[in-house]
PDB file of C-alpha atoms in Angstrom:
ATOM      1  CA  UNK E   1      -7.230   3.420   9.290  1.00  0.00           C
ATOM      2  CA  UNK E   2      -6.986   7.124   8.529  1.00  0.00           C
ATOM      3  CA  UNK E   3      -6.861   8.567   5.022  1.00  0.00           C
ATOM      4  CA  UNK E   4      -3.582   9.925   3.690  1.00  0.00           C
ATOM      5  CA  UNK E   5      -5.492  13.122   2.878  1.00  0.00           C
ATOM      6  CA  UNK E   6      -5.610  13.756   6.632  1.00  0.00           C
ATOM      7  CA  UNK E   7      -1.885  14.528   6.499  1.00  0.00           C
ATOM      8  CA  UNK E   8      -1.954  16.884   3.503  1.00  0.00           C
ATOM      9  CA  UNK E   9      -1.933  20.668   3.744  1.00  0.00           C
ATOM     10  CA  UNK E  10      -3.292  23.206   1.287  1.00  0.00           C
ATOM     11  CA  UNK E  11       0.197  24.546   0.597  1.00  0.00           C
ATOM     12  CA  UNK E  12       1.224  24.214  -3.067  1.00  0.00           C
ATOM     13  CA  UNK E  13       3.936  21.554  -3.410  1.00  0.00           C
ATOM     14  CA  UNK E  14       6.496  23.448  -5.475  1.00  0.00           C
ATOM     15  CA  UNK E  15       9.344  20.977  -5.939  1.00  0.00           C
ATOM     16  CA  UNK E  16      10.689  20.543  -9.463  1.00  0.00           C
ATOM     17  CA  UNK E  17       8.610  18.259 -11.712  1.00  0.00           C
ATOM     18  CA  UNK E  18       9.585  14.577 -11.213  1.00  0.00           C
ATOM     19  CA  UNK E  19      11.523  15.351  -8.005  1.00  0.00           C
ATOM     20  CA  UNK E  20      11.972  12.279  -5.811  1.00  0.00           C
ATOM     21  CA  UNK E  21      10.681  14.287  -2.859  1.00  0.00           C
ATOM     22  CA  UNK E  22       7.134  13.799  -4.137  1.00  0.00           C
ATOM     23  CA  UNK E  23       7.521  10.052  -3.556  1.00  0.00           C
ATOM     24  CA  UNK E  24       8.961  10.608  -0.077  1.00  0.00           C
ATOM     25  CA  UNK E  25       6.110  12.905   0.932  1.00  0.00           C
ATOM     26  CA  UNK E  26       3.454  10.530  -0.407  1.00  0.00           C
ATOM     27  CA  UNK E  27       5.047   7.507   1.279  1.00  0.00           C
ATOM     28  CA  UNK E  28       5.165   9.389   4.570  1.00  0.00           C
ATOM     29  CA  UNK E  29       1.512  10.430   4.345  1.00  0.00           C
ATOM     30  CA  UNK E  30       0.566   6.825   3.597  1.00  0.00           C
ATOM     31  CA  UNK E  31       2.685   5.517   6.482  1.00  0.00           C
ATOM     32  CA  UNK E  32       1.190   7.944   8.999  1.00  0.00           C
ATOM     33  CA  UNK E  33      -2.314   7.107   7.758  1.00  0.00           C
ATOM     34  CA  UNK E  34      -1.802   3.361   8.120  1.00  0.00           C
ATOM     35  CA  UNK E  35      -0.365   3.874  11.616  1.00  0.00           C
ATOM     36  CA  UNK E  36      -3.312   6.218  12.309  1.00  0.00           C
ATOM     37  CA  UNK E  37      -1.163   8.677  14.243  1.00  0.00           C
ATOM     38  CA  UNK E  38      -2.943  11.869  15.383  1.00  0.00           C
ATOM     39  CA  UNK E  39      -1.458  14.869  13.507  1.00  0.00           C
ATOM     40  CA  UNK E  40      -1.302  16.842  16.744  1.00  0.00           C
ATOM     41  CA  UNK E  41       1.007  14.161  18.196  1.00  0.00           C
ATOM     42  CA  UNK E  42       3.461  14.331  15.263  1.00  0.00           C
ATOM     43  CA  UNK E  43       6.309  16.819  14.871  1.00  0.00           C
ATOM     44  CA  UNK E  44       8.151  17.053  11.555  1.00  0.00           C
ATOM     45  CA  UNK E  45      11.473  18.881  11.805  1.00  0.00           C
ATOM     46  CA  UNK E  46      13.154  19.842   8.547  1.00  0.00           C
ATOM     47  CA  UNK E  47      16.419  21.515   7.681  1.00  0.00           C
ATOM     48  CA  UNK E  48      17.546  23.772   4.861  1.00  0.00           C
ATOM     49  CA  UNK E  49      17.354  22.640   1.253  1.00  0.00           C
ATOM     50  CA  UNK E  50      14.652  21.174  -0.943  1.00  0.00           C
ATOM     51  CA  UNK E  51      13.784  18.645   1.773  1.00  0.00           C
ATOM     52  CA  UNK E  52      13.255  21.523   4.193  1.00  0.00           C
ATOM     53  CA  UNK E  53       9.870  22.257   2.659  1.00  0.00           C
ATOM     54  CA  UNK E  54       8.480  18.905   3.814  1.00  0.00           C
ATOM     55  CA  UNK E  55       7.188  20.407   7.047  1.00  0.00           C
ATOM     56  CA  UNK E  56       5.074  22.859   5.008  1.00  0.00           C
ATOM     57  CA  UNK E  57       3.379  20.075   3.049  1.00  0.00           C
ATOM     58  CA  UNK E  58       2.714  17.647   5.912  1.00  0.00           C
ATOM     59  CA  UNK E  59      -0.332  18.293   8.093  1.00  0.00           C
ATOM     60  CA  UNK E  60       1.271  17.977  11.526  1.00  0.00           C
ATOM     61  CA  UNK E  61       3.297  20.148  13.848  1.00  0.00           C
ATOM     62  CA  UNK E  62       6.227  21.444  11.815  1.00  0.00           C
ATOM     63  CA  UNK E  63       9.559  23.123  12.429  1.00  0.00           C
ATOM     64  CA  UNK E  64      11.524  24.453   9.454  1.00  0.00           C
ATOM     65  CA  UNK E  65      14.872  24.682  11.188  1.00  0.00           C
ATOM     66  CA  UNK E  66      18.396  25.884  10.547  1.00  0.00           C
ATOM     67  CA  UNK E  67      20.989  24.343   8.244  1.00  0.00           C
ATOM     68  CA  UNK E  68      22.361  21.172   9.848  1.00  0.00           C
ATOM     69  CA  UNK E  69      20.389  21.649  13.064  1.00  0.00           C
ATOM     70  CA  UNK E  70      17.316  19.511  12.395  1.00  0.00           C
ATOM     71  CA  UNK E  71      18.480  16.759  14.753  1.00  0.00           C
ATOM     72  CA  UNK E  72      19.218  18.946  17.819  1.00  0.00           C
ATOM     73  CA  UNK E  73      15.893  20.764  17.294  1.00  0.00           C
ATOM     74  CA  UNK E  74      14.177  17.368  17.265  1.00  0.00           C
ATOM     75  CA  UNK E  75      16.109  16.175  20.327  1.00  0.00           C
ATOM     76  CA  UNK E  76      14.940  19.149  22.365  1.00  0.00           C
ATOM     77  CA  UNK E  77      11.337  18.566  21.304  1.00  0.00           C
ATOM     78  CA  UNK E  78      11.446  14.846  22.121  1.00  0.00           C
ATOM     79  CA  UNK E  79      13.069  15.345  25.514  1.00  0.00           C
ATOM     80  CA  UNK E  80      10.531  18.042  26.383  1.00  0.00           C
ATOM     81  CA  UNK E  81       7.610  15.842  25.332  1.00  0.00           C
ATOM     82  CA  UNK E  82       8.474  12.127  24.977  1.00  0.00           C
ATOM     83  CA  UNK E  83       4.850  11.350  24.004  1.00  0.00           C
ATOM     84  CA  UNK E  84       5.326  12.914  20.563  1.00  0.00           C
ATOM     85  CA  UNK E  85       6.303  11.094  17.357  1.00  0.00           C
ATOM     86  CA  UNK E  86       9.258  13.165  16.149  1.00  0.00           C
ATOM     87  CA  UNK E  87      10.561  12.859  12.575  1.00  0.00           C
ATOM     88  CA  UNK E  88      13.472  14.667  10.932  1.00  0.00           C
ATOM     89  CA  UNK E  89      13.319  15.226   7.170  1.00  0.00           C
ATOM     90  CA  UNK E  90      16.614  16.632   5.917  1.00  0.00           C
ATOM     91  CA  UNK E  91      19.001  16.314   3.010  1.00  0.00           C
ATOM     92  CA  UNK E  92      22.373  14.627   2.674  1.00  0.00           C
ATOM     93  CA  UNK E  93      24.178  17.970   2.602  1.00  0.00           C
ATOM     94  CA  UNK E  94      22.259  19.135   5.653  1.00  0.00           C
ATOM     95  CA  UNK E  95      22.726  16.033   7.815  1.00  0.00           C
ATOM     96  CA  UNK E  96      26.133  14.812   6.657  1.00  0.00           C
ATOM     97  CA  UNK E  97      27.830  18.151   5.901  1.00  0.00           C
ATOM     98  CA  UNK E  98      27.359  20.901   8.450  1.00  0.00           C
ATOM     99  CA  UNK E  99      25.131  18.615  10.534  1.00  0.00           C
ATOM    100  CA  UNK E 100      27.470  15.598  10.667  1.00  0.00           C
ATOM    101  CA  UNK E 101      28.483  16.153  14.288  1.00  0.00           C
ATOM    102  CA  UNK E 102      24.859  16.169  15.387  1.00  0.00           C
ATOM    103  CA  UNK E 103      24.195  13.053  13.287  1.00  0.00           C
ATOM    104  CA  UNK E 104      26.934  11.079  15.067  1.00  0.00           C
ATOM    105  CA  UNK E 105      26.030  12.355  18.549  1.00  0.00           C
ATOM    106  CA  UNK E 106      22.384  11.444  17.959  1.00  0.00           C
ATOM    107  CA  UNK E 107      23.355   7.832  17.282  1.00  0.00           C
ATOM    108  CA  UNK E 108      25.269   7.714  20.574  1.00  0.00           C
ATOM    109  CA  UNK E 109      22.268   8.989  22.512  1.00  0.00           C
ATOM    110  CA  UNK E 110      19.699   6.652  20.901  1.00  0.00           C
ATOM    111  CA  UNK E 111      16.801   9.057  21.257  1.00  0.00           C
ATOM    112  CA  UNK E 112      13.482   7.723  19.969  1.00  0.00           C
ATOM    113  CA  UNK E 113      13.478   9.950  16.854  1.00  0.00           C
ATOM    114  CA  UNK E 114      13.238   8.994  13.175  1.00  0.00           C
ATOM    115  CA  UNK E 115      15.647  10.530  10.654  1.00  0.00           C
ATOM    116  CA  UNK E 116      14.535  10.412   7.017  1.00  0.00           C
ATOM    117  CA  UNK E 117      17.564  11.419   4.958  1.00  0.00           C
ATOM    118  CA  UNK E 118      16.752  12.731   1.455  1.00  0.00           C
ATOM    119  CA  UNK E 119      19.834  11.488  -0.403  1.00  0.00           C
ATOM    120  CA  UNK E 120      20.274  12.902  -3.915  1.00  0.00           C
ATOM    121  CA  UNK E 121      24.097  13.448  -3.916  1.00  0.00           C
ATOM    122  CA  UNK E 122      23.780  17.174  -4.683  1.00  0.00           C
ATOM    123  CA  UNK E 123      22.955  20.481  -3.046  1.00  0.00           C
ATOM    124  CA  UNK E 124      19.771  20.945  -5.044  1.00  0.00           C
ATOM    125  CA  UNK E 125      18.651  24.270  -3.579  1.00  0.00           C
ATOM    126  CA  UNK E 126      21.985  25.945  -4.354  1.00  0.00           C
ATOM    127  CA  UNK E 127      22.196  24.634  -7.909  1.00  0.00           C
ATOM    128  CA  UNK E 128      23.816  21.232  -7.976  1.00  0.00           C
ATOM    129  CA  UNK E 129      27.161  21.242  -6.166  1.00  0.00           C
ATOM    130  CA  UNK E 130      28.479  17.897  -4.895  1.00  0.00           C
ATOM    131  CA  UNK E 131      27.017  16.866  -1.544  1.00  0.00           C
ATOM    132  CA  UNK E 132      28.844  14.599   0.952  1.00  0.00           C
ATOM    133  CA  UNK E 133      27.232  11.489  -0.578  1.00  0.00           C
ATOM    134  CA  UNK E 134      28.647  11.991  -4.101  1.00  0.00           C
ATOM    135  CA  UNK E 135      31.663   9.756  -4.707  1.00  0.00           C
ATOM    136  CA  UNK E 136      35.107  11.058  -5.599  1.00  0.00           C
ATOM    137  CA  UNK E 137      35.610  11.356  -9.349  1.00  0.00           C
ATOM    138  CA  UNK E 138      31.912  11.629 -10.141  1.00  0.00           C
ATOM    139  CA  UNK E 139      30.604  14.719 -11.925  1.00  0.00           C
ATOM    140  CA  UNK E 140      27.024  15.911 -12.170  1.00  0.00           C
ATOM    141  CA  UNK E 141      26.091  18.409 -14.859  1.00  0.00           C
ATOM    142  CA  UNK E 142      26.363  21.590 -12.773  1.00  0.00           C
ATOM    143  CA  UNK E 143      29.972  20.820 -11.711  1.00  0.00           C
ATOM    144  CA  UNK E 144      32.858  22.168 -13.830  1.00  0.00           C
ATOM    145  CA  UNK E 145      35.202  19.361 -12.680  1.00  0.00           C
ATOM    146  CA  UNK E 146      34.699  15.929 -11.060  1.00  0.00           C
ATOM    147  CA  UNK E 147      34.242  15.756  -7.297  1.00  0.00           C
ATOM    148  CA  UNK E 148      37.633  15.932  -5.539  1.00  0.00           C
ATOM    149  CA  UNK E 149      36.439  14.590  -2.168  1.00  0.00           C
ATOM    150  CA  UNK E 150      35.422  11.084  -1.250  1.00  0.00           C
ATOM    151  CA  UNK E 151      31.906  10.335  -0.104  1.00  0.00           C
ATOM    152  CA  UNK E 152      30.289   9.842   3.279  1.00  0.00           C
ATOM    153  CA  UNK E 153      28.400   6.546   3.452  1.00  0.00           C
ATOM    154  CA  UNK E 154      25.221   7.227   5.505  1.00  0.00           C
ATOM    155  CA  UNK E 155      24.620   3.563   6.334  1.00  0.00           C
ATOM    156  CA  UNK E 156      28.183   2.946   7.526  1.00  0.00           C
ATOM    157  CA  UNK E 157      28.249   6.142   9.603  1.00  0.00           C
ATOM    158  CA  UNK E 158      24.909   5.311  11.219  1.00  0.00           C
ATOM    159  CA  UNK E 159      26.027   1.789  12.127  1.00  0.00           C
ATOM    160  CA  UNK E 160      29.279   3.084  13.611  1.00  0.00           C
ATOM    161  CA  UNK E 161      27.515   5.870  15.525  1.00  0.00           C
ATOM    162  CA  UNK E 162      25.048   3.644  17.361  1.00  0.00           C
ATOM    163  CA  UNK E 163      21.776   4.000  15.456  1.00  0.00           C
ATOM    164  CA  UNK E 164      19.603   1.047  16.442  1.00  0.00           C
ATOM    165  CA  UNK E 165      17.533   1.006  13.238  1.00  0.00           C
ATOM    166  CA  UNK E 166      19.336   1.473   9.919  1.00  0.00           C
ATOM    167  CA  UNK E 167      17.660   1.116   6.529  1.00  0.00           C
ATOM    168  CA  UNK E 168      17.741   2.428   2.961  1.00  0.00           C
ATOM    169  CA  UNK E 169      14.757   3.073   0.720  1.00  0.00           C
ATOM    170  CA  UNK E 170      14.099   4.440  -2.748  1.00  0.00           C
ATOM    171  CA  UNK E 171      11.844   7.435  -3.313  1.00  0.00           C
ATOM    172  CA  UNK E 172      10.076   5.959  -6.356  1.00  0.00           C
ATOM    173  CA  UNK E 173       9.276   2.610  -4.741  1.00  0.00           C
ATOM    174  CA  UNK E 174       6.531   4.217  -2.694  1.00  0.00           C
ATOM    175  CA  UNK E 175       4.903   1.133  -1.174  1.00  0.00           C
ATOM    176  CA  UNK E 176       8.267  -0.309  -0.094  1.00  0.00           C
ATOM    177  CA  UNK E 177       9.329   3.076   1.265  1.00  0.00           C
ATOM    178  CA  UNK E 178       6.056   3.385   3.187  1.00  0.00           C
ATOM    179  CA  UNK E 179       6.701   0.038   4.895  1.00  0.00           C
ATOM    180  CA  UNK E 180      10.244   1.073   5.824  1.00  0.00           C
ATOM    181  CA  UNK E 181       8.919   4.318   7.288  1.00  0.00           C
ATOM    182  CA  UNK E 182       6.352   2.434   9.340  1.00  0.00           C
ATOM    183  CA  UNK E 183       9.033   0.083  10.650  1.00  0.00           C
ATOM    184  CA  UNK E 184      11.279   3.024  11.559  1.00  0.00           C
ATOM    185  CA  UNK E 185       8.468   4.860  13.360  1.00  0.00           C
ATOM    186  CA  UNK E 186       7.467   1.752  15.328  1.00  0.00           C
ATOM    187  CA  UNK E 187      11.074   1.087  16.348  1.00  0.00           C
ATOM    188  CA  UNK E 188      11.945   2.366  19.816  1.00  0.00           C
ATOM    189  CA  UNK E 189      15.254   4.149  19.381  1.00  0.00           C
ATOM    190  CA  UNK E 190      17.321   6.175  16.930  1.00  0.00           C
ATOM    191  CA  UNK E 191      16.306   5.292  13.372  1.00  0.00           C
ATOM    192  CA  UNK E 192      17.941   6.245  10.088  1.00  0.00           C
ATOM    193  CA  UNK E 193      16.155   5.749   6.790  1.00  0.00           C
ATOM    194  CA  UNK E 194      18.522   6.759   3.974  1.00  0.00           C
ATOM    195  CA  UNK E 195      16.231   7.515   1.021  1.00  0.00           C
ATOM    196  CA  UNK E 196      17.795   7.525  -2.442  1.00  0.00           C
ATOM    197  CA  UNK E 197      16.054  10.406  -4.178  1.00  0.00           C
ATOM    198  CA  UNK E 198      16.543  11.195  -7.880  1.00  0.00           C
ATOM    199  CA  UNK E 199      17.106  14.887  -8.618  1.00  0.00           C
ATOM    200  CA  UNK E 200      16.051  15.332 -12.260  1.00  0.00           C
ATOM    201  CA  UNK E 201      17.190  18.954 -12.330  1.00  0.00           C
ATOM    202  CA  UNK E 202      20.836  18.615 -11.284  1.00  0.00           C
ATOM    203  CA  UNK E 203      21.837  14.960 -10.906  1.00  0.00           C
ATOM    204  CA  UNK E 204      22.203  13.331 -14.315  1.00  0.00           C
ATOM    205  CA  UNK E 205      24.263  10.425 -12.908  1.00  0.00           C
ATOM    206  CA  UNK E 206      21.801   8.748 -10.550  1.00  0.00           C
ATOM    207  CA  UNK E 207      18.645   8.792 -12.624  1.00  0.00           C
ATOM    208  CA  UNK E 208      15.586   6.516 -12.267  1.00  0.00           C
ATOM    209  CA  UNK E 209      16.883   4.418 -15.183  1.00  0.00           C
ATOM    210  CA  UNK E 210      20.247   3.948 -13.445  1.00  0.00           C
ATOM    211  CA  UNK E 211      18.622   3.036 -10.132  1.00  0.00           C
ATOM    212  CA  UNK E 212      16.316   0.622 -11.941  1.00  0.00           C
ATOM    213  CA  UNK E 213      19.369  -1.347 -13.097  1.00  0.00           C
ATOM    214  CA  UNK E 214      21.359  -1.153  -9.863  1.00  0.00           C
ATOM    215  CA  UNK E 215      18.928  -1.463  -6.952  1.00  0.00           C
ATOM    216  CA  UNK E 216      18.122  -4.786  -5.350  1.00  0.00           C
ATOM    217  CA  UNK E 217      16.180  -5.651  -2.196  1.00  0.00           C
ATOM    218  CA  UNK E 218      18.050  -7.108   0.746  1.00  0.00           C
ATOM    219  CA  UNK E 219      15.100  -9.328   1.645  1.00  0.00           C
ATOM    220  CA  UNK E 220      15.288 -10.984  -1.770  1.00  0.00           C
ATOM    221  CA  UNK E 221      17.973 -13.104  -0.078  1.00  0.00           C
ATOM    222  CA  UNK E 222      15.943 -15.372   2.201  1.00  0.00           C
ATOM    223  CA  UNK E 223      18.955 -15.844   4.484  1.00  0.00           C
ATOM    224  CA  UNK E 224      19.265 -12.099   5.194  1.00  0.00           C
ATOM    225  CA  UNK E 225      18.248 -11.367   8.799  1.00  0.00           C
ATOM    226  CA  UNK E 226      19.112  -7.898  10.146  1.00  0.00           C
ATOM    227  CA  UNK E 227      17.214  -8.239  13.440  1.00  0.00           C
ATOM    228  CA  UNK E 228      18.962  -8.663  16.800  1.00  0.00           C
ATOM    229  CA  UNK E 229      16.743 -11.189  18.598  1.00  0.00           C
ATOM    230  CA  UNK E 230      18.604 -12.132  21.773  1.00  0.00           C
ATOM    231  CA  UNK E 231      20.702  -9.083  22.532  1.00  0.00           C
ATOM    232  CA  UNK E 232      23.911 -10.962  23.282  1.00  0.00           C
ATOM    233  CA  UNK E 233      27.257  -9.318  22.593  1.00  0.00           C
ATOM    234  CA  UNK E 234      28.147 -11.997  20.049  1.00  0.00           C
ATOM    235  CA  UNK E 235      24.864 -11.648  18.166  1.00  0.00           C
ATOM    236  CA  UNK E 236      25.095  -7.852  18.051  1.00  0.00           C
ATOM    237  CA  UNK E 237      28.663  -7.987  16.733  1.00  0.00           C
ATOM    238  CA  UNK E 238      27.671 -10.527  14.073  1.00  0.00           C
ATOM    239  CA  UNK E 239      24.670  -8.492  12.868  1.00  0.00           C
ATOM    240  CA  UNK E 240      26.660  -5.243  12.842  1.00  0.00           C
ATOM    241  CA  UNK E 241      29.509  -6.829  10.889  1.00  0.00           C
ATOM    242  CA  UNK E 242      27.183  -8.232   8.242  1.00  0.00           C
ATOM    243  CA  UNK E 243      25.333  -4.920   7.990  1.00  0.00           C
ATOM    244  CA  UNK E 244      28.598  -3.004   7.588  1.00  0.00           C
ATOM    245  CA  UNK E 245      29.761  -5.309   4.794  1.00  0.00           C
ATOM    246  CA  UNK E 246      26.446  -4.818   2.989  1.00  0.00           C
ATOM    247  CA  UNK E 247      26.707  -1.049   3.449  1.00  0.00           C
ATOM    248  CA  UNK E 248      29.900  -1.059   1.359  1.00  0.00           C
ATOM    249  CA  UNK E 249      28.046  -2.282  -1.737  1.00  0.00           C
ATOM    250  CA  UNK E 250      27.749   0.691  -4.057  1.00  0.00           C
ATOM    251  CA  UNK E 251      28.495   0.211  -7.714  1.00  0.00           C
ATOM    252  CA  UNK E 252      26.930  -2.232 -10.108  1.00  0.00           C
ATOM    253  CA  UNK E 253      24.518  -3.250  -7.350  1.00  0.00           C
ATOM    254  CA  UNK E 254      23.052  -1.117  -4.549  1.00  0.00           C
ATOM    255  CA  UNK E 255      21.084  -2.758  -1.707  1.00  0.00           C
ATOM    256  CA  UNK E 256      17.884  -1.299  -0.272  1.00  0.00           C
ATOM    257  CA  UNK E 257      15.940  -2.482   2.745  1.00  0.00           C
ATOM    258  CA  UNK E 258      16.703  -2.977   6.423  1.00  0.00           C
ATOM    259  CA  UNK E 259      20.378  -3.342   7.320  1.00  0.00           C
ATOM    260  CA  UNK E 260      20.232  -3.540  11.120  1.00  0.00           C
ATOM    261  CA  UNK E 261      17.713  -3.422  13.975  1.00  0.00           C
ATOM    262  CA  UNK E 262      18.589  -3.717  17.672  1.00  0.00           C
ATOM    263  CA  UNK E 263      15.653  -3.213  20.075  1.00  0.00           C
ATOM    264  CA  UNK E 264      17.716  -4.021  23.180  1.00  0.00           C
ATOM    265  CA  UNK E 265      19.558  -0.705  23.584  1.00  0.00           C
ATOM    266  CA  UNK E 266      18.251   1.734  26.190  1.00  0.00           C
ATOM    267  CA  UNK E 267      16.865   4.928  24.745  1.00  0.00           C
ATOM    268  CA  UNK E 268      18.011   8.311  26.021  1.00  0.00           C
ATOM    269  CA  UNK E 269      14.551   8.742  27.518  1.00  0.00           C
ATOM    270  CA  UNK E 270      15.063   5.509  29.501  1.00  0.00           C
ATOM    271  CA  UNK E 271      18.300   6.900  30.902  1.00  0.00           C
ATOM    272  CA  UNK E 272      16.605  10.158  31.871  1.00  0.00           C
ATOM    273  CA  UNK E 273      13.930   8.171  33.698  1.00  0.00           C
ATOM    274  CA  UNK E 274      16.618   6.410  35.712  1.00  0.00           C
ATOM    275  CA  UNK E 275      18.041   9.754  36.792  1.00  0.00           C
ATOM    276  CA  UNK E 276      14.562  11.111  37.506  1.00  0.00           C
ATOM    277  CA  UNK E 277      11.894   8.411  38.009  1.00  0.00           C
ATOM    278  CA  UNK E 278       9.197  11.081  37.599  1.00  0.00           C
ATOM    279  CA  UNK E 279      10.489  12.219  34.202  1.00  0.00           C
ATOM    280  CA  UNK E 280       7.716  10.585  32.159  1.00  0.00           C
ATOM    281  CA  UNK E 281       5.062  11.988  34.499  1.00  0.00           C
ATOM    282  CA  UNK E 282       6.443  15.512  34.802  1.00  0.00           C
ATOM    283  CA  UNK E 283       8.408  15.985  31.581  1.00  0.00           C
ATOM    284  CA  UNK E 284       8.976  19.672  30.729  1.00  0.00           C
ATOM    285  CA  UNK E 285       5.922  19.809  28.452  1.00  0.00           C
ATOM    286  CA  UNK E 286       3.659  18.849  31.379  1.00  0.00           C
ATOM    287  CA  UNK E 287       4.884  21.533  33.743  1.00  0.00           C
ATOM    288  CA  UNK E 288       3.107  24.830  34.195  1.00  0.00           C
ATOM    289  CA  UNK E 289       5.216  27.873  33.398  1.00  0.00           C
ATOM    290  CA  UNK E 290       2.573  30.541  33.917  1.00  0.00           C
ATOM    291  CA  UNK E 291      -0.200  31.471  36.310  1.00  0.00           C
ATOM    292  CA  UNK E 292      -3.838  31.759  35.239  1.00  0.00           C
ATOM    293  CA  UNK E 293      -3.353  35.454  34.458  1.00  0.00           C
ATOM    294  CA  UNK E 294      -0.427  34.621  32.180  1.00  0.00           C
ATOM    295  CA  UNK E 295       2.295  35.910  34.483  1.00  0.00           C
ATOM    296  CA  UNK E 296       5.340  33.700  35.111  1.00  0.00           C
ATOM    297  CA  UNK E 297       5.169  31.280  38.031  1.00  0.00           C
ATOM    298  CA  UNK E 298       8.658  32.366  39.052  1.00  0.00           C
ATOM    299  CA  UNK E 299       9.221  36.110  39.128  1.00  0.00           C
ATOM    300  CA  UNK E 300      12.573  37.790  38.640  1.00  0.00           C
ATOM    301  CA  UNK E 301      13.257  38.053  42.372  1.00  0.00           C
ATOM    302  CA  UNK E 302      12.396  34.379  42.929  1.00  0.00           C
ATOM    303  CA  UNK E 303      14.653  33.434  40.036  1.00  0.00           C
ATOM    304  CA  UNK E 304      17.510  35.557  41.390  1.00  0.00           C
ATOM    305  CA  UNK E 305      17.256  33.842  44.782  1.00  0.00           C
ATOM    306  CA  UNK E 306      17.114  30.345  43.243  1.00  0.00           C
ATOM    307  CA  UNK E 307      20.030  31.131  40.933  1.00  0.00           C
ATOM    308  CA  UNK E 308      22.072  32.464  43.847  1.00  0.00           C
ATOM    309  CA  UNK E 309      21.296  29.474  46.079  1.00  0.00           C
ATOM    310  CA  UNK E 310      21.847  26.685  43.575  1.00  0.00           C
ATOM    311  CA  UNK E 311      24.119  27.932  40.790  1.00  0.00           C
ATOM    312  CA  UNK E 312      26.300  30.905  41.656  1.00  0.00           C
ATOM    313  CA  UNK E 313      26.055  33.701  44.170  1.00  0.00           C
ATOM    314  CA  UNK E 314      24.586  36.859  42.700  1.00  0.00           C
ATOM    315  CA  UNK E 315      25.264  40.302  44.056  1.00  0.00           C
ATOM    316  CA  UNK E 316      22.829  43.073  43.286  1.00  0.00           C
ATOM    317  CA  UNK E 317      25.020  45.892  41.980  1.00  0.00           C
ATOM    318  CA  UNK E 318      22.182  48.352  41.566  1.00  0.00           C
TER     319      UNK E 318
END
C-alpha cells in the first residue's frame, strides 16, 4: 500500500482554518494510497470556488477548470483516455448552480467518473451567499435576509438523473469518508459522493456541533441494503424508491452513507465500444497526431480534402 504522502504536493494549503475541505483532501489522499493508484493515472478536475484548489494540493494530473464546467472537462478526458481514473472535485454552487445541466446529463450518460461534491450550502469564495443546497427560509451570517429560493437536493437529483452510485459523506468523519471514496472509485459508472462540508467562515447554521447531533449512518440499520444484486426491473425500482425516500430526510436527522448502487448499467464507454469495437485499443489518447519531427500527420491540404470529401464541399476562393 502506498503512503498518503505520495499524493501530497508542496503547494501551501491555504483554505480557512478549520475548513471542511482539509478533511476531504486528507480522506482522498488516504483513499488513493490504499487503492495504490499511480498518480500519473489519476486526473483531478476542479471547478471554481474553494473546492477548485483541490487540484493544486493533490499530487496527480490536475485541471483547474471553469465555473460549472468540471464535469464536461472530465468527460472529455475520460473519453479520450478511458484508462485514467478521473475525479471531479467541485462545490455545490459550481455543480448544482451554473453546472446543473452538465450534472444531469452526466447521470444519463453513466461515464465512469467520480464526482465529489463539496457541499457547504454557501458560495464561500464570494463571501457567503446562499448556494443551491441552502433551504428556503434559512439565513447564514453573510445574508441580509433569509434565502428566498428552495434548495436542490443533490441525492434526489442524482438518483433521478441516472447516477449508478449515490452516497453522502461528512468531511470530518475522515475514515468513513475515505471508505466511501474508495467505493465510489471502484464502482464502474457515474458516481456521486455528496460531502457535507462545514464552512466555519460563512456558514453558522451547519456547524460541526449541529452535524454531530443530526447525522446518522445508514448502515446502522442492519436491514438497509442499497445494492442492486440481480439487475431486474423490479429490484431496481424498489432500491431507487427506498433511496429516494431516504434522500428526503433533512431536518432533525440527516443520513450519511451509501444510498444506491447499480453495477448493471452500461457505461458510456461500453456504448462507444459497441459503435467502434476498436475504441479501447485506439482511443484518442493512443493515436499519433504528429510525425517524429513534430509536424502534424495531416497537413492543411490533406485536411481540406478530407473535410470536402466527408463533411461539406469546400471551394478554394483564393
